[in-house]
Amino acid sequence: MNRDGIVLFTSESVTEGHPDKVSDQISDAILDAILAEDPQGRVAAETLVTTGLVLVSGEITTQCYADIPLIARDTVKEIGYTRAKYGFDGDTCSVLTSIDEQSPDIALGVNKSWEIKSGEEKEEIYNTTGAGDQGIIFGFACNETPELMPLPIALAHKLSLRLAQARKEKIVDYLRPDGKSQVTVEYRDGKPSRVSAIVLAAQHSDEVSLTRLREELVDVVIKEIVPPELLDGTKYYINATGRFVVGGPLGDTGLTGRKIIVDTYGGYSRHGGGCFSGKDPTKVDRSASYMARYVAKNVVAAGLADKCELELAYAIGVARPLSVFVETFGTEKIAVEKIEQLVRDNFDLRPAAIIDNLKLRRPIYRQIAAYGHFGREDLGLPWEETDKVETLRKQAGL
């Protein structure tokens, strides 16, 4: 922060055609296909994509059959890689698989019956179903946007999504599936005041001129997404090298889980390190991260703090978190100790309870494998609900 109280903070996003996101979407499409037929299925699917090749590996234990090559090809085509001239397409790429079953040592702590018939049985399952692995998990919310997300990542996701929309709807006819965005927000005394810079990298056909591309992306992407009051002296960097024809898996190898900061809060909040895509909800890297977001969002929505970050820690095979830590960055309206107690009193943080309460054994994951797992209020995701607000406010005496 300089002497005028000014800070610049930057976050990035990528389109669904980015090679890492292609991998994430294939992994989550496999997970969805299994959960649709076998909600108890255990999945840890890792995908690598490169020129002409999709490689799926990992551990899967299920009672159903999933046609992994077909799922991979369909996902690649849905993203937009449908022509061999792109250097990668769903019809001609090779698909290799190397799948084992989940280790029985890992399964020991989470193999419980989920046929819940009574309150006592439910409590027994909650108490005896442990985390699928150790892990530290963070969730975050702040009041910078209506969806209670940091402004830089919220705008970056919307710009990337708009790039994809402009391509798919042929608003501009020269865009290709790969692309990235980056947004720098200027904060004054802790509040966002303007967008300082916007970076767009959009894969394009060889025929379009750079001048046309830059002018049209300002008009049909940036000005459609960023509120005009924030575009105050904003600098634009659009395809800054001058050319982005070679992209997607032809231009770069993609891996599942390599965009974990894009998936969460754009670096604005701390991160535990575990990725989401391809993992069934017994993995707390995924399920507890959703729960932590749910908790933090309700705390902020209830007006207990302007910012809330929640850290949870788990041990493999142990149901209750080892630690629960609340950080409000000095924005709390009541004592932080009181907020932490409200969290413990009103949110069940045991893995089985998280899975049950957030209804995570459903095929809902492919849709969030690109453009962020949080702040997606249009998708009806349970961890974006603010249904605990009145309870928290009442118990806080607000």
Tab-separated table of C-alpha atoms in Angstrom, residues 17-369:
chain	number	residue	atom	x	y	z
A	17	GLY	CA	-10.717	-24.398	-24.010
A	18	HIS	CA	-7.543	-23.818	-22.008
A	19	PRO	CA	-5.691	-27.160	-21.896
A	20	ASP	CA	-5.708	-27.364	-18.093
A	21	LYS	CA	-9.438	-26.718	-18.097
A	22	VAL	CA	-9.996	-29.334	-20.802
A	23	SER	CA	-8.371	-31.788	-18.395
A	24	ASP	CA	-10.496	-30.612	-15.458
A	25	GLN	CA	-13.696	-30.965	-17.461
A	26	ILE	CA	-12.883	-34.469	-18.660
A	27	SER	CA	-12.088	-35.553	-15.099
A	28	ASP	CA	-15.333	-34.099	-13.763
A	29	ALA	CA	-17.367	-35.487	-16.661
A	30	ILE	CA	-16.103	-38.941	-15.705
A	31	LEU	CA	-17.014	-38.294	-12.078
A	32	ASP	CA	-20.514	-37.139	-13.049
A	33	ALA	CA	-21.095	-40.186	-15.239
A	34	ILE	CA	-20.223	-42.498	-12.353
A	35	LEU	CA	-22.189	-40.597	-9.694
A	36	ALA	CA	-25.257	-40.605	-11.971
A	37	GLU	CA	-25.299	-44.417	-11.850
A	38	ASP	CA	-23.467	-45.134	-8.592
A	39	PRO	CA	-23.656	-42.356	-5.971
A	40	GLN	CA	-21.316	-44.390	-3.742
A	41	GLY	CA	-18.613	-44.560	-6.409
A	42	ARG	CA	-15.084	-43.570	-5.456
A	43	VAL	CA	-13.320	-41.520	-8.084
A	44	ALA	CA	-9.917	-39.892	-8.367
A	45	ALA	CA	-9.564	-39.235	-12.088
A	46	GLU	CA	-6.547	-37.394	-13.460
A	47	THR	CA	-6.377	-36.263	-17.077
A	48	LEU	CA	-3.513	-35.129	-19.289
A	49	VAL	CA	-4.100	-33.616	-22.714
A	50	THR	CA	-1.521	-32.811	-25.357
A	51	THR	CA	-1.308	-32.792	-29.147
A	52	GLY	CA	-3.640	-35.528	-30.372
A	53	LEU	CA	-3.799	-37.324	-27.029
A	54	VAL	CA	-5.980	-37.643	-23.929
A	55	LEU	CA	-4.573	-39.755	-21.093
A	56	VAL	CA	-6.864	-40.606	-18.178
A	57	SER	CA	-5.384	-42.257	-15.105
A	58	GLY	CA	-6.290	-42.640	-11.465
A	59	GLU	CA	-8.248	-44.782	-9.044
A	60	ILE	CA	-11.919	-45.617	-9.533
A	61	THR	CA	-14.045	-48.042	-7.552
A	62	THR	CA	-17.643	-48.338	-8.751
A	63	GLN	CA	-20.504	-50.754	-9.401
A	64	CYS	CA	-21.319	-49.203	-12.780
A	65	TYR	CA	-19.637	-48.966	-16.171
A	66	ALA	CA	-18.355	-45.679	-17.525
A	67	ASP	CA	-17.208	-45.451	-21.133
A	68	ILE	CA	-14.241	-43.213	-20.389
A	69	PRO	CA	-13.020	-42.800	-24.002
A	70	LEU	CA	-16.503	-41.771	-25.136
A	71	ILE	CA	-16.895	-39.347	-22.197
A	72	ALA	CA	-13.518	-37.796	-22.989
A	73	ARG	CA	-14.291	-37.392	-26.681
A	74	ASP	CA	-17.746	-35.918	-26.064
A	75	THR	CA	-16.328	-33.442	-23.557
A	76	VAL	CA	-13.606	-32.313	-25.956
A	77	LYS	CA	-16.189	-31.756	-28.697
A	78	GLU	CA	-18.579	-29.893	-26.384
A	79	ILE	CA	-15.763	-27.524	-25.465
A	80	GLY	CA	-15.297	-26.717	-29.143
A	81	TYR	CA	-12.375	-28.799	-30.380
A	82	THR	CA	-14.235	-30.253	-33.350
A	83	ARG	CA	-11.802	-29.753	-36.231
A	84	ALA	CA	-8.448	-31.386	-36.868
A	85	LYS	CA	-7.060	-28.036	-38.074
A	86	TYR	CA	-7.101	-26.922	-34.420
A	87	GLY	CA	-4.412	-29.534	-33.782
A	88	PHE	CA	-6.714	-31.362	-31.399
A	89	ASP	CA	-10.253	-32.626	-31.810
A	90	GLY	CA	-12.575	-35.081	-30.153
A	91	ASP	CA	-13.011	-37.387	-33.126
A	92	THR	CA	-9.389	-38.000	-34.054
A	93	CYS	CA	-7.455	-37.712	-30.786
A	94	SER	CA	-6.181	-40.865	-29.098
A	95	VAL	CA	-7.663	-41.688	-25.692
A	96	LEU	CA	-5.607	-43.855	-23.355
A	97	THR	CA	-6.714	-45.025	-19.909
A	98	SER	CA	-4.827	-46.400	-16.933
A	99	ILE	CA	-7.263	-46.963	-14.060
A	100	ASP	CA	-6.829	-48.857	-10.796
A	101	GLU	CA	-9.162	-49.337	-7.838
A	102	GLN	CA	-8.910	-47.158	-4.752
A	103	SER	CA	-6.321	-48.337	-2.256
A	104	PRO	CA	-7.984	-50.464	0.453
A	105	ASP	CA	-5.850	-48.657	3.043
A	106	ILE	CA	-7.412	-45.337	2.071
A	107	ALA	CA	-10.900	-46.843	1.905
A	108	LEU	CA	-10.737	-48.096	5.518
A	109	GLY	CA	-11.635	-44.738	7.010
A	110	VAL	CA	-14.521	-43.901	4.687
A	111	ASN	CA	-16.230	-47.193	3.813
A	112	LYS	CA	-19.533	-46.858	5.648
A	113	SER	CA	-23.131	-47.601	4.764
A	114	TRP	CA	-25.035	-44.567	3.466
A	115	GLU	CA	-28.500	-46.059	3.753
A	116	ILE	CA	-29.604	-43.603	6.442
A	117	LYS	CA	-32.959	-44.548	7.978
A	118	SER	CA	-33.078	-42.792	11.331
A	119	GLY	CA	-31.541	-39.944	13.267
A	120	GLU	CA	-29.450	-42.280	15.396
A	121	GLU	CA	-28.099	-44.107	12.356
A	122	LYS	CA	-27.289	-40.812	10.685
A	123	GLU	CA	-25.344	-39.617	13.718
A	124	GLU	CA	-23.460	-42.904	13.850
A	125	ILE	CA	-22.443	-42.549	10.205
A	126	TYR	CA	-21.411	-38.928	10.713
A	127	ASN	CA	-19.236	-39.892	13.669
A	128	THR	CA	-17.572	-42.924	12.111
A	129	THR	CA	-17.008	-41.769	8.525
A	130	GLY	CA	-13.613	-40.116	8.413
A	131	ALA	CA	-11.958	-37.824	5.910
A	132	GLY	CA	-10.614	-39.531	2.793
A	133	ASP	CA	-7.229	-37.936	3.379
A	134	GLN	CA	-5.506	-35.389	5.537
A	135	GLY	CA	-5.744	-31.825	4.345
A	136	ILE	CA	-5.990	-28.133	5.111
A	137	ILE	CA	-8.856	-26.313	3.460
A	138	PHE	CA	-9.816	-22.663	3.120
A	139	GLY	CA	-13.100	-20.970	2.348
A	140	PHE	CA	-13.622	-17.260	1.775
A	141	ALA	CA	-16.230	-14.581	1.195
A	142	CYS	CA	-16.249	-10.788	1.109
A	143	ASN	CA	-18.800	-8.103	0.321
A	144	GLU	CA	-17.119	-6.651	-2.784
A	145	THR	CA	-19.664	-8.179	-5.192
A	146	PRO	CA	-23.305	-9.322	-4.980
A	147	GLU	CA	-22.137	-12.953	-5.039
A	148	LEU	CA	-19.740	-12.164	-2.159
A	149	MET	CA	-16.589	-12.871	-4.142
A	150	PRO	CA	-13.458	-10.745	-4.565
A	151	LEU	CA	-13.935	-8.332	-7.461
A	152	PRO	CA	-10.767	-9.268	-9.434
A	153	ILE	CA	-11.612	-12.962	-9.801
A	154	ALA	CA	-15.327	-12.261	-10.303
A	155	LEU	CA	-14.578	-9.990	-13.273
A	156	ALA	CA	-11.892	-12.301	-14.658
A	157	HIS	CA	-14.320	-15.245	-14.733
A	158	LYS	CA	-17.033	-13.183	-16.378
A	159	LEU	CA	-14.618	-11.971	-19.055
A	160	SER	CA	-13.486	-15.530	-19.822
A	161	LEU	CA	-17.084	-16.729	-19.937
A	162	ARG	CA	-17.958	-13.856	-22.270
A	163	LEU	CA	-15.072	-14.827	-24.573
A	164	ALA	CA	-16.537	-18.319	-24.819
A	165	GLN	CA	-20.037	-16.945	-25.390
A	166	ALA	CA	-18.800	-14.655	-28.160
A	167	ARG	CA	-17.193	-17.677	-29.830
A	168	LYS	CA	-20.087	-20.106	-29.434
A	169	GLU	CA	-22.771	-17.627	-30.487
A	170	LYS	CA	-20.575	-16.391	-33.360
A	171	ILE	CA	-20.781	-12.825	-32.125
A	172	VAL	CA	-17.267	-12.775	-33.548
A	173	ASP	CA	-16.501	-15.555	-35.989
A	174	TYR	CA	-12.740	-15.893	-35.640
A	175	LEU	CA	-12.350	-16.976	-32.004
A	176	ARG	CA	-11.061	-20.422	-31.052
A	177	PRO	CA	-11.603	-22.301	-27.754
A	178	ASP	CA	-8.436	-21.317	-25.845
A	179	GLY	CA	-8.254	-18.043	-23.964
A	180	LYS	CA	-7.334	-16.260	-20.756
A	181	SER	CA	-8.237	-13.116	-18.863
A	182	GLN	CA	-6.597	-11.097	-16.119
A	183	VAL	CA	-7.973	-8.180	-14.128
A	184	THR	CA	-6.097	-5.697	-11.955
A	185	VAL	CA	-8.278	-3.792	-9.490
A	186	GLU	CA	-7.179	-0.654	-7.709
A	187	TYR	CA	-8.207	-0.548	-4.057
A	188	ARG	CA	-8.378	2.667	-2.062
A	189	ASP	CA	-8.459	2.233	1.686
A	190	GLY	CA	-9.485	-1.393	1.240
A	191	LYS	CA	-12.349	-0.723	-1.183
A	192	PRO	CA	-12.279	-1.374	-4.947
A	193	SER	CA	-12.293	1.930	-6.811
A	194	ARG	CA	-11.494	1.118	-10.465
A	195	VAL	CA	-10.090	-1.470	-12.825
A	196	SER	CA	-6.505	-0.515	-13.509
A	197	ALA	CA	-5.729	-3.049	-16.257
A	198	ILE	CA	-7.356	-5.856	-18.236
A	199	VAL	CA	-5.451	-8.567	-20.075
A	200	LEU	CA	-7.140	-10.781	-22.661
A	201	ALA	CA	-5.486	-13.563	-24.630
A	202	ALA	CA	-7.905	-14.978	-27.201
A	203	GLN	CA	-7.046	-17.774	-29.598
A	204	HIS	CA	-8.075	-16.788	-33.113
A	205	SER	CA	-8.070	-17.836	-36.743
A	206	ASP	CA	-5.096	-16.915	-38.898
A	207	GLU	CA	-7.130	-14.571	-41.091
A	208	VAL	CA	-8.246	-11.885	-38.640
A	209	SER	CA	-6.186	-8.724	-38.226
A	210	LEU	CA	-4.854	-7.782	-34.797
A	211	THR	CA	-6.429	-4.334	-35.056
A	212	ARG	CA	-9.887	-5.772	-35.679
A	213	LEU	CA	-9.527	-8.356	-32.919
A	214	ARG	CA	-8.474	-5.776	-30.337
A	215	GLU	CA	-11.220	-3.321	-31.225
A	216	GLU	CA	-13.964	-5.933	-31.249
A	217	LEU	CA	-12.917	-7.618	-27.996
A	218	VAL	CA	-13.036	-4.285	-26.207
A	219	ASP	CA	-16.566	-3.728	-27.492
A	220	VAL	CA	-18.108	-7.198	-27.293
A	221	VAL	CA	-16.256	-8.589	-24.279
A	222	ILE	CA	-14.804	-5.961	-21.946
A	223	LYS	CA	-17.510	-3.297	-22.214
A	224	GLU	CA	-20.232	-5.943	-21.964
A	225	ILE	CA	-18.873	-7.190	-18.632
A	226	VAL	CA	-17.043	-4.472	-16.718
A	227	PRO	CA	-19.271	-1.690	-15.320
A	228	PRO	CA	-18.420	1.618	-17.060
A	229	GLU	CA	-17.739	3.387	-13.769
A	230	LEU	CA	-14.849	0.986	-13.172
A	231	LEU	CA	-13.305	1.634	-16.604
A	232	ASP	CA	-11.531	4.796	-15.517
A	233	GLY	CA	-8.223	5.118	-17.338
A	234	THR	CA	-8.066	1.335	-17.674
A	235	LYS	CA	-5.209	-0.064	-19.734
A	236	TYR	CA	-6.001	-2.898	-22.138
A	237	TYR	CA	-3.538	-5.616	-23.141
A	238	ILE	CA	-5.233	-7.766	-25.770
A	239	ASN	CA	-3.158	-10.497	-27.408
A	240	ALA	CA	-0.095	-8.557	-26.348
A	241	THR	CA	2.331	-10.689	-28.385
A	242	GLY	CA	0.327	-9.900	-31.511
A	243	ARG	CA	-0.636	-13.487	-32.385
A	244	PHE	CA	-2.419	-16.417	-30.719
A	245	VAL	CA	-3.259	-18.947	-33.439
A	246	VAL	CA	-1.681	-22.074	-31.961
A	247	GLY	CA	-3.486	-22.889	-28.716
A	248	GLY	CA	-5.261	-25.561	-26.731
A	249	PRO	CA	-3.542	-28.922	-26.223
A	250	LEU	CA	-1.581	-28.352	-29.437
A	251	GLY	CA	0.110	-25.349	-27.880
A	252	ASP	CA	0.468	-26.535	-24.298
A	253	THR	CA	0.014	-29.701	-22.280
A	254	GLY	CA	-2.944	-29.639	-19.881
A	255	LEU	CA	-3.262	-31.338	-16.502
A	256	THR	CA	-6.116	-31.786	-14.054
A	257	GLY	CA	-5.826	-29.555	-11.006
A	258	ARG	CA	-3.289	-27.060	-12.316
A	259	LYS	CA	-5.652	-24.092	-12.069
A	260	ILE	CA	-6.567	-24.320	-8.393
A	261	ILE	CA	-6.217	-20.571	-7.804
A	262	VAL	CA	-8.465	-19.857	-10.785
A	263	ASP	CA	-10.961	-22.357	-9.344
A	264	THR	CA	-11.153	-20.602	-5.974
A	265	TYR	CA	-10.536	-16.939	-5.107
A	266	GLY	CA	-7.892	-15.764	-7.540
A	267	GLY	CA	-5.181	-15.592	-4.888
A	268	TYR	CA	-7.186	-13.142	-2.777
A	269	SER	CA	-7.558	-15.762	-0.050
A	270	ARG	CA	-5.170	-18.462	1.110
A	271	HIS	CA	-5.353	-21.926	-0.429
A	272	GLY	CA	-4.824	-25.350	1.096
A	273	GLY	CA	-3.222	-26.737	-2.045
A	274	GLY	CA	-5.606	-29.529	-3.025
A	275	CYS	CA	-7.489	-29.395	-6.308
A	276	PHE	CA	-11.150	-30.265	-6.898
A	277	SER	CA	-11.766	-31.805	-10.303
A	278	GLY	CA	-12.014	-35.562	-10.716
A	279	LYS	CA	-12.464	-36.189	-6.985
A	280	ASP	CA	-15.570	-37.677	-5.396
A	281	PRO	CA	-16.837	-35.883	-2.262
A	282	THR	CA	-15.183	-38.225	0.242
A	283	LYS	CA	-12.068	-36.214	-0.591
A	284	VAL	CA	-12.159	-33.242	1.763
A	285	ASP	CA	-10.006	-31.238	-0.647
A	286	ARG	CA	-13.263	-30.858	-2.533
A	287	SER	CA	-16.184	-31.301	-0.143
A	288	ALA	CA	-14.752	-29.385	2.811
A	289	SER	CA	-13.696	-26.532	0.517
A	290	TYR	CA	-17.307	-26.207	-0.580
A	291	MET	CA	-18.418	-26.298	3.039
A	292	ALA	CA	-15.862	-23.677	4.037
A	293	ARG	CA	-17.163	-21.382	1.297
A	294	TYR	CA	-20.727	-21.987	2.514
A	295	VAL	CA	-19.754	-21.048	6.068
A	296	ALA	CA	-17.776	-17.954	5.078
A	297	LYS	CA	-20.499	-16.729	2.726
A	298	ASN	CA	-23.184	-17.023	5.393
A	299	VAL	CA	-21.007	-15.190	7.918
A	300	VAL	CA	-20.532	-12.276	5.520
A	301	ALA	CA	-24.135	-12.316	4.286
A	302	ALA	CA	-25.291	-12.139	7.917
A	303	GLY	CA	-23.234	-8.997	8.414
A	304	LEU	CA	-20.951	-10.530	11.044
A	305	ALA	CA	-17.902	-9.382	9.035
A	306	ASP	CA	-17.084	-7.746	5.704
A	307	LYS	CA	-14.532	-10.478	4.982
A	308	CYS	CA	-14.332	-14.003	6.339
A	309	GLU	CA	-11.771	-16.718	5.755
A	310	LEU	CA	-12.258	-20.135	7.327
A	311	GLU	CA	-9.524	-22.737	7.676
A	312	LEU	CA	-10.329	-26.388	8.397
A	313	ALA	CA	-7.850	-29.223	8.979
A	314	TYR	CA	-8.575	-32.945	8.720
A	315	ALA	CA	-6.806	-36.247	9.379
A	316	ILE	CA	-7.440	-39.335	7.257
A	317	GLY	CA	-10.079	-41.585	8.805
A	318	VAL	CA	-11.043	-38.984	11.454
A	319	ALA	CA	-14.492	-37.418	11.295
A	320	ARG	CA	-14.185	-34.156	13.192
A	321	PRO	CA	-11.826	-31.433	11.938
A	322	LEU	CA	-8.618	-31.062	13.903
A	323	SER	CA	-8.909	-27.284	13.841
A	324	VAL	CA	-11.382	-24.564	12.929
A	325	PHE	CA	-9.899	-21.099	12.414
A	326	VAL	CA	-11.785	-17.918	11.521
A	327	GLU	CA	-10.008	-14.830	10.149
A	328	THR	CA	-11.947	-11.623	9.493
A	329	PHE	CA	-9.078	-9.222	8.767
A	330	GLY	CA	-10.300	-6.639	11.238
A	331	THR	CA	-13.722	-6.322	9.562
A	332	GLU	CA	-15.690	-8.202	12.232
A	333	LYS	CA	-18.821	-6.609	13.747
A	334	ILE	CA	-18.746	-8.900	16.792
A	335	ALA	CA	-15.827	-10.645	18.488
A	336	VAL	CA	-14.033	-13.156	16.258
A	337	GLU	CA	-14.244	-15.706	19.078
A	338	LYS	CA	-18.015	-15.344	18.982
A	339	ILE	CA	-18.078	-15.843	15.199
A	340	GLU	CA	-15.980	-18.988	15.554
A	341	GLN	CA	-18.362	-20.351	18.176
A	342	LEU	CA	-21.331	-19.595	15.931
A	343	VAL	CA	-19.620	-21.539	13.155
A	344	ARG	CA	-19.087	-24.536	15.426
A	345	ASP	CA	-22.679	-24.371	16.703
A	346	ASN	CA	-24.431	-24.034	13.342
A	347	PHE	CA	-22.374	-25.919	10.761
A	348	ASP	CA	-21.611	-29.648	10.893
A	349	LEU	CA	-18.066	-29.971	9.594
A	350	ARG	CA	-17.791	-33.777	9.653
A	351	PRO	CA	-17.186	-35.142	6.119
A	352	ALA	CA	-20.275	-37.372	6.022
A	353	ALA	CA	-22.438	-34.508	7.240
A	354	ILE	CA	-20.972	-32.185	4.625
A	355	ILE	CA	-21.697	-34.691	1.852
A	356	ASP	CA	-25.236	-35.253	3.139
A	357	ASN	CA	-26.166	-31.639	3.869
A	358	LEU	CA	-24.745	-30.216	0.641
A	359	LYS	CA	-26.070	-33.180	-1.412
A	360	LEU	CA	-22.695	-33.804	-3.012
A	361	ARG	CA	-23.278	-37.348	-4.307
A	362	ARG	CA	-24.884	-36.008	-7.468
A	363	PRO	CA	-23.566	-35.361	-11.000
A	364	ILE	CA	-23.139	-31.602	-10.554
A	365	TYR	CA	-19.428	-31.162	-11.150
A	366	ARG	CA	-18.822	-30.901	-14.896
A	367	GLN	CA	-20.672	-27.562	-14.982
A	368	ILE	CA	-18.270	-25.956	-12.504
A	369	ALA	CA	-15.035	-27.355	-13.909
